[in-house]
Amino acid sequence: MLDESKFDVHLKLWAIRIPRELCKVATRILNGYLLDKPRIKPVTEDPTSEKNRYLILSERVQNSDLSDIPNQKLDELRELCQIDVVPYSLTLGYSYWSA
């Protein structure tokens, strides 16, 4: 019997909580800094509020102060709304790796 749990990959990422109506604009601003994995959308529901969404940042953004993202991009984002950075865990299971 195949142990599917051996295929699990756990990612510890950061996400930005923003109002859902600003997702499209924020996604354009953060182009290149959002999670880019096949079949995984970088925009997901905020479990704490229907009015917000999470923008999941790529693995190369390692710090909660977002110092891996250029200040110009962050300033542009801050002009839109308040930025809340939250930890985000993602598990890629056996079904993700299947053909």
C-alpha positions in Angstrom: 0.0 0.0 0.0 1.3 3.5 -1.0 1.7 5.9 1.9 0.3 9.1 0.4 1.5 11.2 3.3 5.1 10.7 2.2 4.3 13.1 -0.7 3.1 15.9 1.5 5.1 19.2 1.2 4.3 21.8 3.9 5.0 25.4 2.9 5.2 28.2 5.5 4.4 31.3 3.6 3.2 34.9 4.2 0.0 36.3 3.0 -1.4 39.9 2.8 -5.0 40.4 3.9 -6.8 43.0 1.8 -10.4 44.0 1.0 -11.7 41.6 -1.7 -12.6 44.5 -4.1 -8.9 45.5 -4.3 -7.6 42.0 -5.2 -7.3 42.7 -9.0 -5.3 45.9 -8.5 -3.2 44.4 -5.7 -2.4 41.3 -7.8 -1.1 43.6 -10.6 1.0 45.6 -8.1 2.5 42.4 -6.6 3.1 40.6 -9.9 6.1 38.4 -9.5 5.9 38.3 -5.7 2.8 36.1 -5.4 2.8 32.3 -5.2 3.3 30.8 -8.6 2.5 27.2 -8.5 0.4 25.2 -11.0 -3.2 24.6 -9.9 -2.8 26.8 -6.8 -4.4 30.3 -6.9 -2.5 33.0 -5.1 -5.8 34.7 -4.0 -7.8 32.8 -1.4 -10.6 33.4 1.1 -9.8 35.0 4.5 -11.1 32.5 7.1 -11.8 35.4 9.5 -13.9 37.7 7.2 -16.0 37.5 4.1 -15.0 41.0 3.1 -11.3 40.2 2.8 -9.0 37.9 0.8 -5.5 36.6 1.3 -2.9 37.3 -1.4 -0.4 34.4 -0.9 3.2 35.6 -1.3 5.8 33.5 -3.1 8.4 31.5 -1.2 11.1 34.1 -1.9 9.3 36.5 0.4 10.8 35.3 3.7 10.1 38.2 6.1 6.9 39.5 7.6 8.2 43.0 7.1 8.0 42.4 3.4 11.6 43.6 2.9 11.9 41.2 0.0 9.5 43.3 -2.0 10.6 46.7 -3.4 9.5 49.8 -1.4 7.9 51.3 -4.6 5.5 48.3 -4.8 4.7 48.4 -1.1 4.1 52.2 -1.2 1.7 51.7 -4.1 -0.1 48.9 -2.1 -0.3 51.0 1.0 -1.9 53.8 -0.9 -4.7 51.4 -1.7 -5.4 50.1 1.7 -3.9 49.0 5.1 -1.6 46.0 4.7 -2.0 43.1 7.1 0.7 40.4 6.9 -0.4 37.0 8.2 1.4 33.6 8.3 -0.1 31.2 5.8 0.5 27.4 5.8 -0.1 25.4 2.6 0.2 21.6 2.3 0.7 20.2 -1.2 -0.6 16.6 -0.9 -0.4 13.5 -3.0 -3.2 14.7 -5.3 -1.2 17.8 -6.2 1.7 15.8 -7.5 -0.4 13.3 -9.4 -0.4 13.6 -13.2 
